[in-house]
Amino acid sequence: MYYPTSHPWSADQTLGDHLAERGVNRRDFLEFCGSMCAVLGLSNSMLPRIAAQLEAVKRPSVIWLQLQECTGCVESVLRTAEPTIGDLVLDVVSLDYQHTLMAGAGAAVEKALADSMAANKGKYVLVVTGSVPLNENGIFLTIGGRTGREILEEAARDAAAVVGVGACAHFGSVQAARPNPTGAVGIREIITDKPVVNIAGCPPIGDVVTATLVHFLTFGRLPEMDSEGRPLFAYGKRIHDQCPRRAHFDAGQYVEVFDDEAARKGWCLYKVGCKGPATFSPCPIFQWNTRTSWPIGAGHPCIGCTEPFFWDTMAPFYGRLPNVAGFGIESKVDTIGAALAIGATAGVVAHAVATGVYQLRHRKKAEAAASAAGSSTTKEG
Amino acid sequence: MTSPSRPAHEHRPPIHAGALDYARRVPPPSGEYEWVYLWGRPLRFMHWVAAICIVLLAATGLFIGKPYFVPAGDPESAYLMGWFRFVHFTAAAVLVMTGIVRAYWLLMGNRFERLPALFPLKRRDLRNMIEVVKFYLMIEPEKAPKYLGHNPLQQLSYTGIYLCAVLAVVTGFAMYGQSNPGGLIYTAFNWVNPLLGGAPIARFLHHVLTWVFLIFIPIHVYLALRADALERTGTISSIISGGRFVEAGEHYVDAES
Amino acid sequence: MAATRVVVDPITRIEGHLRIEAQQENGRITNAWSTATQFRGIEIIMQGRDPRDAWAYTQRICGVCTVVHAVASCRAVEDALGIRIPPNANLIRNLVHGMQFVQDHVIHFYHLHALDWVDVTSALKADPAATARLAASISPWPNNSATWFAEVKDRIAKFVSSGQLGIFTNGYWGHPAYKLPPEANLMAVAHYLEALDWQRDVIRLHTIFGGKNPHPNFLVGGMASAINLDGTATINAERLTDIRDMITRAQRFVEQVYWPDLQAIASFYKDWASIGGGVRNYLSVGEFPEGNIEETDKLYLPRGIILDRDLSTVHPYDPSRVAEFITSSWYEYAQGDDVGLHPYEGETRPKYAGPPTPWTYLQQEKKYSWLKSPRYDGKPMEVGPLARMLVAYAAGHEEVRAEVGAALGRLKVGPAALFSTLGRTAARGVETVLLARRMNTWYDALVNRIRSGDVQTFNADKWEPESWPATAQGYGFLDAPRGALGHWVQIENGKISRYQCVVPSTWNAGPRDAQGQVGPYEAALTDNHPLVDPERPIEILRTIHSFDPCIACGVH
Ligand code: HEM
Ligand code: HEM
Ligand code: NFV
Ligand code: SF4
Ligand code: SF4
Ligand code: F3S
Ligand SMILES: [Mg+2]
C-alpha cells in the first residue's frame, strides 16, 4: 500500500507525455480528470477541456511563503490524498521554496527563492500561509532579517496567482483575535493589485488546496470566489445545509450536554454551540483526512473556522450567541432581556397603581373643592 | 374643530369609553365632542397584522434561539423546529408586507400618518416632549400638551420601534439568505453580515431586538389603555375605528398642522 | 584563523522561524545565539475568554504538535475547577496523544532530520539489489524489494535530471560530512516517500476521536466523541476496528522501518555521540497518566529531573520552582528585566529592543529573541525525548532500560553517548518504539471498559459556569513530543484573567538568562561542535534538528 505511484516529471515533458511514460492509460487519466471535475463542481462537459489542459501543462513553479503562523496549514496539505503530497512535490509542481521541507537553509534557500522568482517571473504560483503583523513596523515576524511584509510584497509582485491558505492568511486567525497584539492582518490587506484566493479554515482541508492548484493549472485562472475570496466550489454552501444531523435539527432533537443520550444517538449539536448555521465550508462533503470524519461527525460542534474573525465572532464556542464586544455579559442577553421585559411590565403596573392613587386623590380634592364652593354658595344664598 | 383629512361632519353625544373600573369613577367630561378621523384603514390594518406577526415572531424566535422541548421519536415524523421556523418565516413575510403598506402610507397617508408625523422635530414638539415626560412621571399631570395624533414621545418611540422592525427584518433576511447563497434574498441581504462583523453578530442583534419588542409591548399597551381610561376619548378604538372623540373647546397642539 | 560570524536564518525543516548566529574558529563553534523571529501574543489574547474555549486558542500555538496545547489547556482548566475526567476520556486522550508522538517523531526523522545525514544525490549511485540486501539485513519490511528501490532511484534520477530540484534546491549535497554509502541513502529516500503516505494514514486516529487533523477537537471535562456501539455517528465497532488497525500499522512501520533505519544510519555517524551535548540538566514532567491525573506515580513515562548528567538520582519536580527570565528577550517586566517570574505571576509584555530591519547581525545586542528563558531552580534544563528517556532510565523504567540498553549495545557505545546530538535522535527512536507498543494497552483497556458497559466520555458536573468558584487557578502539565509543557491558568468570575504557557521549545531554544547562562541550543552548539564550512552549515542543522525545534510553540 505504500508503493510509490509516480515517476518524476521532467521540465520539458507535458503531463500527457509524462503520464504515457508512467504507463497511465488514457482511461485512468480521464478518470482522474473526472474526479477533479466532481471535486471542482464542474459539469462533465468540461472534461475534455480539463484533460487537454492538464496534458499540456509543465511543472509550474510554486513558491510557498510561511509567515506568522502555526504550520497547521502546511501539515494539512501534507495529509492530502489526491494527489498525495509526495506526488505533488515530485511530480505535479516544482516546489522551489518551502521552509518545512527544503533541504538547504539560511542563505542557500534565500538564494533559491530569489533565483526562482527571477527565472519564473510572472509565471509562478505564490502560496502563502500565515498572516502579516503590521504593528511596530512588522517586527513581530522576520525571516533572514527582513519583515514578513517586505518579503510578501516582493514575492507577490511577479506572481501569476496568489493562493492564501488558512485562516491566518485569510484574516490573521488566532493572532488577530482581540486585542490583536501584533496587528496581524490577512494577505489581502497587503496584496491589493491582484486577485487572492482564500482557502479558508484553521486549517483548511488539504485537498481543497490541491484542488484549487489543479484548477489554476487547468484553466490558467483562479476559481470563482465569494466576497471573502473563498472558492465557491468548496465554500459555496453552509455546513448547516449539508449536515447529516440536519434532520435532528428540524425535528427539534438536540444534544443538551455532551455525552448525554442524545449525543450517543448522534443528534444535532445546535444547543451546545454549533456554528454550522453560520459557517460556509465543505467539511460535511469533503470530510477530513481521506474522508475519515469531520468535527460534527466526531461529536464536537463546529467552531466556524472558515469564517472571518471567528475567534471573536463565534466565541464562546459552546454558546449559541457571540460574545459581542462591549456588551459584557454575553449569552446572558436572555436573562437581561427577560429582566427588562418583566421590569417594564412591573413598571407599568406600578405606574397604573400610581395613576389610580393620583386620580383618587385628585377626585377627592376636586370634590372637596366643589363642596367647599357649594357650601359658600349656600351661605351666601 | 376640524379634522385635517375631512371635516368633522357630525356631532355625537359623549360616550363612556373607559376600560378600567376605577376610571369609570372619574367624572365624565362634559360639553361638546367632535369625532376626529386620524388613522386610515391601511394603517389600522397594518398595525394589527404587524402586532400579531411580531408576537408570533418573538415566540417562535425565542424557541429557535433556545429550543426547550425535545420530541421523542424518529426525526422523520418529528418536525418541531421545522414548524417553528416555518411559522417564523411566514410571519416574517407577512410582517414585511405590513411594512410595505406602512411605507406606502408614509407618503400617502394623512397629516397624522405621513413621515413627518413620526419625527418630533418641530421646535414646539421638542419643547412639549419635556412636558409629556413630566406628565407621564406625574410631576405635572394636569398640564400635558394635548395632541390629536402622536405626542412627541410617541413619535419618538414609534419611530424607534419601526427602526427596530426594519433591523429585525434586515438581520433576519441576512441570516435567512445564507441557506441559499446566490439566491435572491442572499443577494439582497447578505451584505449585512460582513457589515456587522459576521452572521453571528447579525444573529445576536436579531436576538436582542426580540427583547426590545418584548419590552415595548407592555409599555405601549399600557399607555394606550391608560390614555383611553383617563382621557376617555376612545384612544384604543381609534386604532380600530380610525377616529376618536375630542372635546370641542380643547386646544390641541397639532390641530392646525 | 580569525573568528567567522555565521548566520543561519531561516533554519529550515523545523516548525517556525528560527535564526542561529554562531562564531566559528578553526572549524569549531565557539559561541552561539538562538533567536526566535516570530511573536503572536496568544497569552495576551486568552485574557477575558471562557476557560472552556481556551484549548482551541492555545491549540493554535502549534499545528505540528497539534494535540499537546489543547490537552495541557484542558488539564489546567480541569485542575482549576476541580473536574475529574472519566477514565475512557483519559484513555482516548492517551491514544490521541500517543499517535501524535509516533507520527510526529517519524515525520521529524524522515522529513525534517534525515536530509542532514542522507545525501539524496548519492542515492543515484546505489545498486537497487544491494539496497534490498541491506534493507533485508535490518528489517523484514515487505516493501523493501529491489524492484521498488530501482523505481525510486529512477524517480530521483529523472527528478534531478529535470533541472527543477524543487525542495532539494541548494541542499548541501556532496558535503564531506555526509558519510552514508549510496545504498543506505537510497533506502532512506525510499522510506522518506513511504513515511509521507504512512503518516497520512495513521493520523486518522485523530479524525475519529477529534474530527480532524491538524487541530482535532478536545473538550474540558472529557472528550466530545460519544461511544455507542450501535450508533452510526459515534465511536462504534467499525471505528474501533479502524483504530486498532491504525495502531498496528503504526507499530509495524516504527519497528520495521523507522527504528531500523535510525540505528543503521546512526552506526555511520558515531562521532556525533560526543558532539552537541549541551546543558547537563534534564527535565521531564512525565506523560500518559494511567490513573487519575494527580497520581504522578502512574504516569507511563515518569516525572523527574536529572542534574549534572548524574543518572544515579532522579530529583522530584516542584512546579513552584519554574520561572521565566526575559533578560535577553524582547519583553519587559514590571519589576525589571533581571527577575524571573513564576507563571502564576507571569507577564507577557512585548517590547522590541533590537536593531531596525533588515538585520545583518543580531549577536551584539543584549536582547536578541522573542523566546523567554525558562529556568528550574535557576538552572537551564533540556527537555524532550532524551530528557524523558534519561529520567525513565534513571528511575528504573524496565522497558526503557531494555530498549536503551539494546540500542547502546548494537551501536557499541556507552551511556555517555546519550548526552549528544546522536543521543537525542536515538532517544526519540526508543521512545517511539515504546509508545507505539503501549498504544495497544490503552486500546485494550478502552475496549474492555466498553465491553463492561462503561461508555462515559465526559463529566458534566462543573460544565456550567454557575458551578465555578469566583476565583480559581490551576495548571496542566504534559510531556509533549518536544518535551515538558505547562499551562497555568487563573480564572476570575468565569473568565480567564491570566494565562501562561511554558513550552518545550522555550526551554530548549531560549536565550541567555540574567546570570548569562545559555540555553540548551546555544550550549549544544558549543559543546565539542564542528563547523567545517561556514557557507554550508550542515553541522548546525544536525544539532539544532536533533532537538526538533518548534518555534511557534516556543514563542506563542
Ligand atoms: C406587537 C405589538 C404592537 C406593536 C409593535 C405596536 C406598534 C404600534 C405603532 C408603531 C403605532 C404607531 C402607528 C403609526 O403611527 O404608524 C401604534 C399605535 C397604536 N397602538 Fe400599537 N402596537 C402593538 C400592539 C398594540 C395593542 C395590543 C394595542 C391595544 C391595546 C395597541 C394600541 C395602539 C393604539 C391605540 C395606537 C394609536 C396611536 C396613538 O396612541 O396615538 N397597540 N402601535
Ligand atoms: C420582530 C420581528 C422578529 C423577531 C422578534 C424575531 C426573533 C427571532 C429570534 C429570537 C430568533 C432566534 C435568534 C437566536 O437566538 O439565534 C430568530 C431567528 C431567526 N429569525 Fe427572526 N425575528 C423577527 C423577524 C424576522 C424576520 C423578518 C426574518 C426574515 C426572514 C427572520 C428570520 C430569522 C431567521 C432566519 C432566524 C434564524 C433561524 C435559524 O437559523 O434557523 N426573523 N428570530
Ligand atoms: N515545543 C513544542 Fe510543541 C511540542 N512537542 C509543544 O508544546 O511543537 Ni509545536
Ligand atoms: S490558519 Fe490555523 S492552522 Fe493554519 S497556520 Fe493559522 S493558526 Fe495554524
Ligand atoms: S449539528 Fe450543527 S450544522 Fe449540523 S444540523 Fe445541527 S446545528 Fe446544523
Ligand atoms: S470548525 Fe472548521 S473544520 Fe469544519 S466543521 Fe467547522 S468549519
Ligand atoms: Mg509563555
mmCIF file of N, CA and C and ligand atoms in Angstrom, chain A residues 238-250 253-254 266-271 273-278 284 294 296 300-302, ligand 5:
data_model
loop_
_atom_site.group_PDB
_atom_site.id
_atom_site.type_symbol
_atom_site.label_atom_id
_atom_site.label_comp_id
_atom_site.label_asym_id
_atom_site.label_seq_id
_atom_site.Cartn_x
_atom_site.Cartn_y
_atom_site.Cartn_z
ATOM 1 N N ARG A 238 -23.502 26.461 3.232
ATOM 2 C CA ARG A 238 -23.375 26.405 4.676
ATOM 3 C C ARG A 238 -23.274 24.964 5.150
ATOM 4 N N ILE A 239 -22.534 24.760 6.231
ATOM 5 C CA ILE A 239 -22.460 23.443 6.847
ATOM 6 C C ILE A 239 -23.857 22.957 7.227
ATOM 7 N N HIS A 240 -24.598 23.842 7.847
ATOM 8 C CA HIS A 240 -25.933 23.531 8.332
ATOM 9 C C HIS A 240 -26.847 22.977 7.236
ATOM 10 N N ASP A 241 -26.631 23.402 6.000
ATOM 11 C CA ASP A 241 -27.487 22.947 4.913
ATOM 12 C C ASP A 241 -26.974 21.677 4.251
ATOM 13 N N GLN A 242 -25.857 21.161 4.767
ATOM 14 C CA GLN A 242 -25.324 19.921 4.197
ATOM 15 C C GLN A 242 -25.082 18.895 5.294
ATOM 16 N N CYS A 243 -25.526 19.214 6.498
ATOM 17 C CA CYS A 243 -25.123 18.422 7.656
ATOM 18 C C CYS A 243 -25.989 17.173 7.803
ATOM 19 N N PRO A 244 -25.351 16.026 8.026
ATOM 20 C CA PRO A 244 -26.146 14.808 8.221
ATOM 21 C C PRO A 244 -27.003 14.857 9.491
ATOM 22 N N ARG A 245 -26.714 15.771 10.412
ATOM 23 C CA ARG A 245 -27.542 15.866 11.623
ATOM 24 C C ARG A 245 -28.705 16.830 11.436
ATOM 25 N N ARG A 246 -28.882 17.344 10.217
ATOM 26 C CA ARG A 246 -29.894 18.366 9.985
ATOM 27 C C ARG A 246 -31.306 17.862 10.283
ATOM 28 N N ALA A 247 -31.564 16.588 9.978
ATOM 29 C CA ALA A 247 -32.901 16.062 10.258
ATOM 30 C C ALA A 247 -33.214 16.197 11.738
ATOM 31 N N HIS A 248 -32.213 16.015 12.568
ATOM 32 C CA HIS A 248 -32.434 16.167 14.014
ATOM 33 C C HIS A 248 -32.658 17.622 14.381
ATOM 34 N N PHE A 249 -31.993 18.515 13.680
ATOM 35 C CA PHE A 249 -32.235 19.939 13.929
ATOM 36 C C PHE A 249 -33.692 20.263 13.642
ATOM 37 N N ASP A 250 -34.156 19.870 12.459
ATOM 38 C CA ASP A 250 -35.527 20.186 12.085
ATOM 39 C C ASP A 250 -36.519 19.513 13.020
ATOM 40 N N GLN A 253 -34.445 17.761 17.850
ATOM 41 C CA GLN A 253 -33.761 16.771 18.690
ATOM 42 C C GLN A 253 -32.315 17.199 18.896
ATOM 43 N N TYR A 254 -32.016 17.603 20.129
ATOM 44 C CA TYR A 254 -30.718 18.225 20.374
ATOM 45 C C TYR A 254 -29.935 17.564 21.488
ATOM 46 N N GLY A 266 -26.381 10.680 18.264
ATOM 47 C CA GLY A 266 -25.916 11.471 17.122
ATOM 48 C C GLY A 266 -26.857 12.597 16.751
ATOM 49 N N TRP A 267 -27.547 13.183 17.752
ATOM 50 C CA TRP A 267 -28.469 14.273 17.455
ATOM 51 C C TRP A 267 -27.706 15.572 17.200
ATOM 52 N N CYS A 268 -28.489 16.612 16.923
ATOM 53 C CA CYS A 268 -27.924 17.888 16.476
ATOM 54 C C CYS A 268 -27.207 18.633 17.621
ATOM 55 N N LEU A 269 -26.101 19.305 17.286
ATOM 56 C CA LEU A 269 -25.249 19.951 18.281
ATOM 57 C C LEU A 269 -25.550 21.455 18.454
ATOM 58 N N TYR A 270 -26.693 21.870 17.901
ATOM 59 C CA TYR A 270 -27.084 23.285 17.936
ATOM 60 C C TYR A 270 -27.024 23.888 19.339
ATOM 61 N N LYS A 271 -27.564 23.175 20.316
ATOM 62 C CA LYS A 271 -27.671 23.766 21.652
ATOM 63 C C LYS A 271 -26.362 23.753 22.426
ATOM 64 N N GLY A 273 -23.753 24.807 20.977
ATOM 65 C CA GLY A 273 -22.985 25.889 20.388
ATOM 66 C C GLY A 273 -22.574 25.721 18.933
ATOM 67 N N CYS A 274 -23.129 24.741 18.249
ATOM 68 C CA CYS A 274 -22.669 24.505 16.870
ATOM 69 C C CYS A 274 -22.804 25.754 15.999
ATOM 70 N N LYS A 275 -21.732 26.106 15.288
ATOM 71 C CA LYS A 275 -21.743 27.282 14.431
ATOM 72 C C LYS A 275 -21.991 26.917 12.968
ATOM 73 N N GLY A 276 -22.412 25.661 12.745
ATOM 74 C CA GLY A 276 -22.760 25.243 11.385
ATOM 75 C C GLY A 276 -23.756 26.175 10.706
ATOM 76 N N PRO A 277 -24.739 26.732 11.441
ATOM 77 C CA PRO A 277 -25.704 27.615 10.793
ATOM 78 C C PRO A 277 -25.113 28.932 10.288
ATOM 79 N N ALA A 278 -23.871 29.229 10.614
ATOM 80 C CA ALA A 278 -23.294 30.482 10.121
ATOM 81 C C ALA A 278 -21.961 30.254 9.427
ATOM 82 N N PRO A 284 -18.668 18.834 5.648
ATOM 83 C CA PRO A 284 -19.529 17.649 5.627
ATOM 84 C C PRO A 284 -19.407 16.863 4.328
ATOM 85 N N TRP A 294 -15.282 14.278 10.348
ATOM 86 C CA TRP A 294 -15.190 15.739 10.416
ATOM 87 C C TRP A 294 -15.687 16.160 11.778
ATOM 88 N N ILE A 296 -18.169 17.775 13.365
ATOM 89 C CA ILE A 296 -19.511 17.437 13.831
ATOM 90 C C ILE A 296 -19.713 15.927 13.784
ATOM 91 N N HIS A 300 -18.243 16.962 18.064
ATOM 92 C CA HIS A 300 -17.929 18.293 18.591
ATOM 93 C C HIS A 300 -18.578 19.341 17.698
ATOM 94 N N PRO A 301 -19.154 20.402 18.298
ATOM 95 C CA PRO A 301 -19.746 21.433 17.456
ATOM 96 C C PRO A 301 -18.705 22.107 16.565
ATOM 97 N N CYS A 302 -19.172 22.551 15.410
ATOM 98 C CA CYS A 302 -18.331 23.369 14.533
ATOM 99 C C CYS A 302 -18.052 24.685 15.241
HETATM 100 S S1 SF4 D 5 -25.062 19.803 14.052
HETATM 101 FE FE1 SF4 D 5 -24.725 21.969 13.599
HETATM 102 S S2 SF4 D 5 -24.628 22.088 11.374
HETATM 103 FE FE2 SF4 D 5 -25.478 20.102 11.892
HETATM 104 S S3 SF4 D 5 -27.681 20.445 11.825
HETATM 105 FE FE3 SF4 D 5 -27.068 20.745 13.947
HETATM 106 S S4 SF4 D 5 -26.660 22.949 14.067
HETATM 107 FE FE4 SF4 D 5 -26.739 22.448 11.926
#
